[in-house]
Amino acid sequence: MRHGHCLCGAVGFEWDGPPNWVGHCHCESCRRATGSPLTSFVGVPDSTWRWTGTAPARFASSPGVERLFCPTCGAPIAYRAERFPGETHFHLALVDDPAGLTPTAHFHWKERVRWLAHAEDGLARE
């Protein structure tokens, strides 16, 4: 069983079984929703997960797209879209123990920010 939660812990989620995929999204919409240069998601089949704690708030960010977030701390929790029926995309960074959930692809690569350097760029890591 995998578990995750928002910054304040009010909204939680859990699922059992393997995810459909794990990857990084570079689209402008995800960047603006999170304030970060990319967002890592884990796609989970809808039949395998459930909310724990407070239910998230919802925002229709564009037609057929719903972003879910904590109504208390505002942390983004998940993404749903009509074009991906039967699955919910949870923010990977919220998973308590992400061991084994390694991203395998970059999505919307052409929309990436050009200033984001490769991880092996020699910059200090704090």
mmCIF file of N, CA, C and O in Angstrom, residues 15-99:
data_model
loop_
_atom_site.group_PDB
_atom_site.id
_atom_site.type_symbol
_atom_site.label_atom_id
_atom_site.label_comp_id
_atom_site.label_asym_id
_atom_site.label_seq_id
_atom_site.Cartn_x
_atom_site.Cartn_y
_atom_site.Cartn_z
ATOM 1 N N TRP A 15 -3.007 4.017 -2.272
ATOM 2 C CA TRP A 15 -3.379 3.073 -3.318
ATOM 3 C C TRP A 15 -2.603 1.786 -3.136
ATOM 4 O O TRP A 15 -1.576 1.739 -2.471
ATOM 5 N N ASP A 16 -3.149 0.752 -3.742
ATOM 6 C CA ASP A 16 -2.530 -0.561 -3.693
ATOM 7 C C ASP A 16 -2.324 -1.048 -5.113
ATOM 8 O O ASP A 16 -3.217 -0.916 -5.949
ATOM 9 N N GLY A 17 -1.166 -1.567 -5.390
ATOM 10 C CA GLY A 17 -0.874 -2.083 -6.716
ATOM 11 C C GLY A 17 0.046 -1.175 -7.494
ATOM 12 O O GLY A 17 0.391 -0.078 -7.060
ATOM 13 N N PRO A 18 0.430 -1.628 -8.671
ATOM 14 C CA PRO A 18 1.371 -0.843 -9.476
ATOM 15 C C PRO A 18 0.698 0.354 -10.141
ATOM 16 O O PRO A 18 -0.491 0.299 -10.461
ATOM 17 N N PRO A 19 1.463 1.417 -10.358
ATOM 18 C CA PRO A 19 0.921 2.566 -11.085
ATOM 19 C C PRO A 19 0.891 2.261 -12.585
ATOM 20 O O PRO A 19 1.538 1.321 -13.049
ATOM 21 N N ASN A 20 0.164 3.083 -13.317
ATOM 22 C CA ASN A 20 0.155 2.964 -14.775
ATOM 23 C C ASN A 20 1.453 3.490 -15.381
ATOM 24 O O ASN A 20 1.929 2.980 -16.375
ATOM 25 N N TRP A 21 2.012 4.528 -14.780
ATOM 26 C CA TRP A 21 3.229 5.161 -15.272
ATOM 27 C C TRP A 21 3.729 6.169 -14.240
ATOM 28 O O TRP A 21 2.995 6.542 -13.329
ATOM 29 N N VAL A 22 4.965 6.621 -14.409
ATOM 30 C CA VAL A 22 5.558 7.673 -13.580
ATOM 31 C C VAL A 22 6.371 8.561 -14.524
ATOM 32 O O VAL A 22 7.148 8.049 -15.343
ATOM 33 N N GLY A 23 6.179 9.877 -14.453
ATOM 34 C CA GLY A 23 6.920 10.750 -15.361
ATOM 35 C C GLY A 23 6.887 12.202 -14.949
ATOM 36 O O GLY A 23 6.216 12.582 -13.991
ATOM 37 N N HIS A 24 7.655 12.988 -15.692
ATOM 38 C CA HIS A 24 7.772 14.431 -15.459
ATOM 39 C C HIS A 24 6.961 15.186 -16.507
ATOM 40 O O HIS A 24 7.094 14.925 -17.700
ATOM 41 N N CYS A 25 6.162 16.160 -16.071
ATOM 42 C CA CYS A 25 5.391 16.988 -16.995
ATOM 43 C C CYS A 25 6.005 18.384 -17.042
ATOM 44 O O CYS A 25 6.260 18.991 -16.009
ATOM 45 N N HIS A 26 6.219 18.872 -18.252
ATOM 46 C CA HIS A 26 6.805 20.193 -18.460
ATOM 47 C C HIS A 26 5.805 21.199 -19.026
ATOM 48 O O HIS A 26 6.195 22.305 -19.402
ATOM 49 N N CYS A 27 4.517 20.853 -19.088
ATOM 50 C CA CYS A 27 3.552 21.748 -19.734
ATOM 51 C C CYS A 27 3.388 23.053 -18.941
ATOM 52 O O CYS A 27 3.585 23.103 -17.725
ATOM 53 N N GLU A 28 3.011 24.087 -19.663
ATOM 54 C CA GLU A 28 2.849 25.399 -19.044
ATOM 55 C C GLU A 28 1.783 25.377 -17.949
ATOM 56 O O GLU A 28 1.945 26.004 -16.900
ATOM 57 N N SER A 29 0.712 24.657 -18.160
ATOM 58 C CA SER A 29 -0.368 24.599 -17.183
ATOM 59 C C SER A 29 0.110 23.999 -15.854
ATOM 60 O O SER A 29 -0.166 24.546 -14.787
ATOM 61 N N CYS A 30 0.839 22.910 -15.908
ATOM 62 C CA CYS A 30 1.361 22.302 -14.674
ATOM 63 C C CYS A 30 2.391 23.209 -14.009
ATOM 64 O O CYS A 30 2.424 23.329 -12.780
ATOM 65 N N ARG A 31 3.217 23.865 -14.806
ATOM 66 C CA ARG A 31 4.203 24.783 -14.229
ATOM 67 C C ARG A 31 3.511 25.912 -13.478
ATOM 68 O O ARG A 31 3.898 26.274 -12.366
ATOM 69 N N ARG A 32 2.458 26.467 -14.056
ATOM 70 C CA ARG A 32 1.747 27.571 -13.404
ATOM 71 C C ARG A 32 0.961 27.098 -12.186
ATOM 72 O O ARG A 32 0.840 27.819 -11.198
ATOM 73 N N ALA A 33 0.432 25.884 -12.237
ATOM 74 C CA ALA A 33 -0.337 25.347 -11.106
ATOM 75 C C ALA A 33 0.548 25.051 -9.900
ATOM 76 O O ALA A 33 0.085 25.091 -8.765
ATOM 77 N N THR A 34 1.824 24.759 -10.149
ATOM 78 C CA THR A 34 2.715 24.378 -9.055
ATOM 79 C C THR A 34 3.800 25.407 -8.750
ATOM 80 O O THR A 34 4.450 25.310 -7.712
ATOM 81 N N GLY A 35 4.023 26.348 -9.655
ATOM 82 C CA GLY A 35 5.094 27.312 -9.460
ATOM 83 C C GLY A 35 6.464 26.674 -9.549
ATOM 84 O O GLY A 35 7.411 27.137 -8.916
ATOM 85 N N SER A 36 6.583 25.611 -10.330
ATOM 86 C CA SER A 36 7.863 24.902 -10.456
ATOM 87 C C SER A 36 8.146 24.627 -11.939
ATOM 88 O O SER A 36 7.232 24.627 -12.760
ATOM 89 N N PRO A 37 9.411 24.376 -12.297
ATOM 90 C CA PRO A 37 9.751 24.192 -13.700
ATOM 91 C C PRO A 37 9.243 22.882 -14.314
ATOM 92 O O PRO A 37 9.150 22.772 -15.531
ATOM 93 N N LEU A 38 8.916 21.925 -13.499
ATOM 94 C CA LEU A 38 8.313 20.686 -13.954
ATOM 95 C C LEU A 38 7.590 20.050 -12.784
ATOM 96 O O LEU A 38 7.815 20.404 -11.636
ATOM 97 N N THR A 39 6.718 19.128 -13.099
ATOM 98 C CA THR A 39 5.964 18.428 -12.061
ATOM 99 C C THR A 39 6.072 16.939 -12.327
ATOM 100 O O THR A 39 5.886 16.498 -13.458
ATOM 101 N N SER A 40 6.372 16.176 -11.297
ATOM 102 C CA SER A 40 6.453 14.726 -11.440
ATOM 103 C C SER A 40 5.156 14.110 -10.939
ATOM 104 O O SER A 40 4.675 14.459 -9.863
ATOM 105 N N PHE A 41 4.614 13.216 -11.741
ATOM 106 C CA PHE A 41 3.342 12.574 -11.429
ATOM 107 C C PHE A 41 3.481 11.059 -11.425
ATOM 108 O O PHE A 41 4.349 10.502 -12.099
ATOM 109 N N VAL A 42 2.570 10.433 -10.707
ATOM 110 C CA VAL A 42 2.383 8.990 -10.787
ATOM 111 C C VAL A 42 0.925 8.771 -11.182
ATOM 112 O O VAL A 42 0.017 9.267 -10.522
ATOM 113 N N GLY A 43 0.706 8.065 -12.299
ATOM 114 C CA GLY A 43 -0.636 7.778 -12.789
ATOM 115 C C GLY A 43 -1.164 6.508 -12.147
ATOM 116 O O GLY A 43 -0.585 5.435 -12.299
ATOM 117 N N VAL A 44 -2.252 6.632 -11.393
ATOM 118 C CA VAL A 44 -2.791 5.515 -10.610
ATOM 119 C C VAL A 44 -4.190 5.144 -11.123
ATOM 120 O O VAL A 44 -5.034 6.026 -11.299
ATOM 121 N N PRO A 45 -4.438 3.847 -11.358
ATOM 122 C CA PRO A 45 -5.781 3.436 -11.785
ATOM 123 C C PRO A 45 -6.824 3.830 -10.739
ATOM 124 O O PRO A 45 -6.623 3.638 -9.538
ATOM 125 N N ASP A 46 -7.943 4.392 -11.195
ATOM 126 C CA ASP A 46 -8.978 4.867 -10.276
ATOM 127 C C ASP A 46 -9.532 3.775 -9.366
ATOM 128 O O ASP A 46 -9.952 4.061 -8.251
ATOM 129 N N SER A 47 -9.509 2.549 -9.786
ATOM 130 C CA SER A 47 -10.074 1.474 -8.966
ATOM 131 C C SER A 47 -9.166 1.046 -7.817
ATOM 132 O O SER A 47 -9.570 0.251 -6.970
ATOM 133 N N THR A 48 -7.953 1.621 -7.724
ATOM 134 C CA THR A 48 -6.991 1.158 -6.719
ATOM 135 C C THR A 48 -6.687 2.163 -5.615
ATOM 136 O O THR A 48 -5.905 1.863 -4.723
ATOM 137 N N TRP A 49 -7.263 3.356 -5.659
ATOM 138 C CA TRP A 49 -6.886 4.374 -4.677
ATOM 139 C C TRP A 49 -8.125 4.934 -3.967
ATOM 140 O O TRP A 49 -9.237 4.776 -4.422
ATOM 141 N N ARG A 50 -7.848 5.640 -2.826
ATOM 142 C CA ARG A 50 -8.916 6.322 -2.088
ATOM 143 C C ARG A 50 -8.323 7.493 -1.327
ATOM 144 O O ARG A 50 -7.126 7.541 -1.052
ATOM 145 N N TRP A 51 -9.207 8.461 -0.982
ATOM 146 C CA TRP A 51 -8.811 9.603 -0.155
ATOM 147 C C TRP A 51 -8.772 9.176 1.295
ATOM 148 O O TRP A 51 -9.587 8.376 1.731
ATOM 149 N N THR A 52 -7.856 9.759 2.046
ATOM 150 C CA THR A 52 -7.826 9.613 3.500
ATOM 151 C C THR A 52 -7.813 11.031 4.071
ATOM 152 O O THR A 52 -7.191 11.918 3.508
ATOM 153 N N GLY A 53 -8.513 11.254 5.149
ATOM 154 C CA GLY A 53 -8.577 12.598 5.716
ATOM 155 C C GLY A 53 -9.583 13.457 4.974
ATOM 156 O O GLY A 53 -10.592 12.982 4.453
ATOM 157 N N THR A 54 -9.291 14.736 4.875
ATOM 158 C CA THR A 54 -10.164 15.723 4.245
ATOM 159 C C THR A 54 -10.198 15.528 2.733
ATOM 160 O O THR A 54 -9.170 15.244 2.121
ATOM 161 N N ALA A 55 -11.361 15.713 2.136
ATOM 162 C CA ALA A 55 -11.466 15.663 0.681
ATOM 163 C C ALA A 55 -10.803 16.904 0.091
ATOM 164 O O ALA A 55 -10.892 17.995 0.664
ATOM 165 N N PRO A 56 -10.148 16.791 -1.056
ATOM 166 C CA PRO A 56 -9.507 17.961 -1.661
ATOM 167 C C PRO A 56 -10.510 18.901 -2.299
ATOM 168 O O PRO A 56 -11.632 18.514 -2.619
ATOM 169 N N ALA A 57 -10.087 20.135 -2.477
ATOM 170 C CA ALA A 57 -10.851 21.103 -3.259
ATOM 171 C C ALA A 57 -10.506 20.855 -4.726
ATOM 172 O O ALA A 57 -9.495 20.239 -5.047
ATOM 173 N N ARG A 58 -11.376 21.350 -5.614
ATOM 174 C CA ARG A 58 -11.195 21.121 -7.043
ATOM 175 C C ARG A 58 -11.227 22.434 -7.808
ATOM 176 O O ARG A 58 -11.971 23.338 -7.474
ATOM 177 N N PHE A 59 -10.427 22.491 -8.869
ATOM 178 C CA PHE A 59 -10.385 23.648 -9.748
ATOM 179 C C PHE A 59 -10.365 23.158 -11.187
ATOM 180 O O PHE A 59 -9.495 22.363 -11.554
ATOM 181 N N ALA A 60 -11.320 23.592 -11.998
ATOM 182 C CA ALA A 60 -11.343 23.258 -13.419
ATOM 183 C C ALA A 60 -10.409 24.230 -14.131
ATOM 184 O O ALA A 60 -10.775 25.375 -14.407
ATOM 185 N N SER A 61 -9.187 23.792 -14.398
ATOM 186 C CA SER A 61 -8.181 24.694 -14.961
ATOM 187 C C SER A 61 -8.349 24.916 -16.460
ATOM 188 O O SER A 61 -7.840 25.898 -16.988
ATOM 189 N N SER A 62 -9.031 24.017 -17.133
ATOM 190 C CA SER A 62 -9.364 24.159 -18.545
ATOM 191 C C SER A 62 -10.459 23.140 -18.850
ATOM 192 O O SER A 62 -10.726 22.263 -18.022
ATOM 193 N N PRO A 63 -11.106 23.228 -19.995
ATOM 194 C CA PRO A 63 -12.182 22.278 -20.290
ATOM 195 C C PRO A 63 -11.700 20.819 -20.203
ATOM 196 O O PRO A 63 -10.682 20.462 -20.796
ATOM 197 N N GLY A 64 -12.404 20.031 -19.402
ATOM 198 C CA GLY A 64 -12.070 18.622 -19.259
ATOM 199 C C GLY A 64 -10.912 18.323 -18.330
ATOM 200 O O GLY A 64 -10.469 17.180 -18.235
ATOM 201 N N VAL A 65 -10.397 19.336 -17.634
ATOM 202 C CA VAL A 65 -9.249 19.165 -16.736
ATOM 203 C C VAL A 65 -9.608 19.647 -15.344
ATOM 204 O O VAL A 65 -10.160 20.727 -15.172
ATOM 205 N N GLU A 66 -9.261 18.849 -14.352
ATOM 206 C CA GLU A 66 -9.532 19.175 -12.957
ATOM 207 C C GLU A 66 -8.243 19.028 -12.158
ATOM 208 O O GLU A 66 -7.548 18.017 -12.257
ATOM 209 N N ARG A 67 -7.924 20.048 -11.381
ATOM 210 C CA ARG A 67 -6.760 20.011 -10.479
ATOM 211 C C ARG A 67 -7.290 19.979 -9.059
ATOM 212 O O ARG A 67 -8.189 20.729 -8.706
ATOM 213 N N LEU A 68 -6.732 19.096 -8.259
ATOM 214 C CA LEU A 68 -7.181 18.906 -6.883
ATOM 215 C C LEU A 68 -6.095 19.393 -5.938
ATOM 216 O O LEU A 68 -4.903 19.147 -6.164
ATOM 217 N N PHE A 69 -6.518 20.085 -4.873
ATOM 218 C CA PHE A 69 -5.559 20.688 -3.957
ATOM 219 C C PHE A 69 -6.129 20.701 -2.548
ATOM 220 O O PHE A 69 -7.330 20.573 -2.340
ATOM 221 N N CYS A 70 -5.260 20.884 -1.573
ATOM 222 C CA CYS A 70 -5.696 20.926 -0.172
ATOM 223 C C CYS A 70 -6.411 22.246 0.106
ATOM 224 O O CYS A 70 -5.866 23.318 -0.164
ATOM 225 N N PRO A 71 -7.624 22.196 0.672
ATOM 226 C CA PRO A 71 -8.338 23.430 0.982
ATOM 227 C C PRO A 71 -7.744 24.184 2.170
ATOM 228 O O PRO A 71 -8.058 25.347 2.391
ATOM 229 N N THR A 72 -6.868 23.549 2.923
ATOM 230 C CA THR A 72 -6.243 24.193 4.083
ATOM 231 C C THR A 72 -4.910 24.839 3.737
ATOM 232 O O THR A 72 -4.727 26.035 3.919
ATOM 233 N N CYS A 73 -3.952 24.052 3.214
ATOM 234 C CA CYS A 73 -2.620 24.587 2.935
ATOM 235 C C CYS A 73 -2.401 24.968 1.477
ATOM 236 O O CYS A 73 -1.423 25.632 1.155
ATOM 237 N N GLY A 74 -3.297 24.558 0.591
ATOM 238 C CA GLY A 74 -3.201 24.920 -0.816
ATOM 239 C C GLY A 74 -2.294 24.037 -1.658
ATOM 240 O O GLY A 74 -2.147 24.270 -2.854
ATOM 241 N N ALA A 75 -1.684 23.036 -1.054
ATOM 242 C CA ALA A 75 -0.767 22.173 -1.807
ATOM 243 C C ALA A 75 -1.493 21.433 -2.928
ATOM 244 O O ALA A 75 -2.567 20.887 -2.718
ATOM 245 N N PRO A 76 -0.909 21.410 -4.136
ATOM 246 C CA PRO A 76 -1.502 20.630 -5.212
ATOM 247 C C PRO A 76 -1.387 19.138 -4.886
ATOM 248 O O PRO A 76 -0.349 18.687 -4.412
ATOM 249 N N ILE A 77 -2.462 18.392 -5.135
ATOM 250 C CA ILE A 77 -2.514 16.977 -4.788
ATOM 251 C C ILE A 77 -2.543 16.088 -6.022
ATOM 252 O O ILE A 77 -1.818 15.108 -6.107
ATOM 253 N N ALA A 78 -3.436 16.413 -6.974
ATOM 254 C CA ALA A 78 -3.635 15.516 -8.104
ATOM 255 C C ALA A 78 -4.190 16.263 -9.313
ATOM 256 O O ALA A 78 -4.610 17.420 -9.219
ATOM 257 N N TYR A 79 -4.202 15.546 -10.426
ATOM 258 C CA TYR A 79 -4.670 16.057 -11.708
ATOM 259 C C TYR A 79 -5.543 14.982 -12.339
ATOM 260 O O TYR A 79 -5.208 13.786 -12.276
ATOM 261 N N ARG A 80 -6.662 15.408 -12.917
ATOM 262 C CA ARG A 80 -7.538 14.499 -13.661
ATOM 263 C C ARG A 80 -7.901 15.165 -14.976
ATOM 264 O O ARG A 80 -8.084 16.380 -15.026
ATOM 265 N N ALA A 81 -8.045 14.356 -16.009
ATOM 266 C CA ALA A 81 -8.440 14.892 -17.310
ATOM 267 C C ALA A 81 -9.298 13.866 -18.036
ATOM 268 O O ALA A 81 -9.048 12.658 -17.932
ATOM 269 N N GLU A 82 -10.288 14.367 -18.747
ATOM 270 C CA GLU A 82 -11.159 13.488 -19.521
ATOM 271 C C GLU A 82 -10.368 12.672 -20.529
ATOM 272 O O GLU A 82 -10.750 11.548 -20.848
ATOM 273 N N ARG A 83 -9.252 13.207 -21.012
ATOM 274 C CA ARG A 83 -8.456 12.473 -22.005
ATOM 275 C C ARG A 83 -7.683 11.301 -21.399
ATOM 276 O O ARG A 83 -7.081 10.524 -22.128
ATOM 277 N N PHE A 84 -7.680 11.199 -20.057
ATOM 278 C CA PHE A 84 -7.062 10.065 -19.355
ATOM 279 C C PHE A 84 -8.115 9.382 -18.497
ATOM 280 O O PHE A 84 -8.044 9.422 -17.267
ATOM 281 N N PRO A 85 -9.103 8.754 -19.105
ATOM 282 C CA PRO A 85 -10.175 8.141 -18.312
ATOM 283 C C PRO A 85 -9.658 6.979 -17.463
ATOM 284 O O PRO A 85 -8.746 6.258 -17.869
ATOM 285 N N GLY A 86 -10.228 6.867 -16.257
ATOM 286 C CA GLY A 86 -9.901 5.738 -15.399
ATOM 287 C C GLY A 86 -8.620 5.851 -14.610
ATOM 288 O O GLY A 86 -8.182 4.871 -14.008
ATOM 289 N N GLU A 87 -7.992 7.032 -14.600
ATOM 290 C CA GLU A 87 -6.786 7.188 -13.789
ATOM 291 C C GLU A 87 -6.701 8.597 -13.235
ATOM 292 O O GLU A 87 -7.253 9.549 -13.787
ATOM 293 N N THR A 88 -6.003 8.714 -12.106
ATOM 294 C CA THR A 88 -5.735 9.991 -11.453
ATOM 295 C C THR A 88 -4.232 10.142 -11.361
ATOM 296 O O THR A 88 -3.520 9.174 -11.062
ATOM 297 N N HIS A 89 -3.735 11.340 -11.600
ATOM 298 C CA HIS A 89 -2.302 11.618 -11.559
ATOM 299 C C HIS A 89 -1.982 12.329 -10.243
ATOM 300 O O HIS A 89 -2.368 13.481 -10.055
ATOM 301 N N PHE A 90 -1.310 11.636 -9.347
ATOM 302 C CA PHE A 90 -0.919 12.214 -8.064
ATOM 303 C C PHE A 90 0.472 12.815 -8.173
ATOM 304 O O PHE A 90 1.343 12.286 -8.878
ATOM 305 N N HIS A 91 0.689 13.903 -7.444
ATOM 306 C CA HIS A 91 2.019 14.515 -7.417
ATOM 307 C C HIS A 91 2.974 13.562 -6.700
ATOM 308 O O HIS A 91 2.776 13.225 -5.528
ATOM 309 N N LEU A 92 3.987 13.138 -7.416
ATOM 310 C CA LEU A 92 4.927 12.135 -6.910
ATOM 311 C C LEU A 92 5.633 12.587 -5.636
ATOM 312 O O LEU A 92 5.891 11.787 -4.740
ATOM 313 N N ALA A 93 5.909 13.870 -5.507
ATOM 314 C CA ALA A 93 6.630 14.384 -4.340
ATOM 315 C C ALA A 93 5.821 14.268 -3.053
ATOM 316 O O ALA A 93 6.370 14.410 -1.959
ATOM 317 N N LEU A 94 4.533 13.969 -3.144
ATOM 318 C CA LEU A 94 3.690 13.821 -1.956
ATOM 319 C C LEU A 94 3.641 12.391 -1.429
ATOM 320 O O LEU A 94 3.119 12.157 -0.346
ATOM 321 N N VAL A 95 4.188 11.445 -2.169
ATOM 322 C CA VAL A 95 4.164 10.044 -1.755
ATOM 323 C C VAL A 95 5.162 9.859 -0.615
ATOM 324 O O VAL A 95 6.321 10.265 -0.707
ATOM 325 N N ASP A 96 4.693 9.240 0.476
ATOM 326 C CA ASP A 96 5.527 9.067 1.669
ATOM 327 C C ASP A 96 6.814 8.307 1.384
ATOM 328 O O ASP A 96 7.880 8.690 1.845
ATOM 329 N N ASP A 97 6.743 7.213 0.667
ATOM 330 C CA ASP A 97 7.915 6.408 0.333
ATOM 331 C C ASP A 97 7.892 6.131 -1.166
ATOM 332 O O ASP A 97 7.296 5.155 -1.608
ATOM 333 N N PRO A 98 8.541 6.995 -1.968
ATOM 334 C CA PRO A 98 8.480 6.833 -3.410
ATOM 335 C C PRO A 98 9.467 5.805 -3.982
ATOM 336 O O PRO A 98 9.649 5.745 -5.189
ATOM 337 N N ALA A 99 10.096 5.001 -3.117
ATOM 338 C CA ALA A 99 11.039 3.991 -3.602
ATOM 339 C C ALA A 99 10.373 3.136 -4.674
ATOM 340 O O ALA A 99 9.252 2.668 -4.517
#
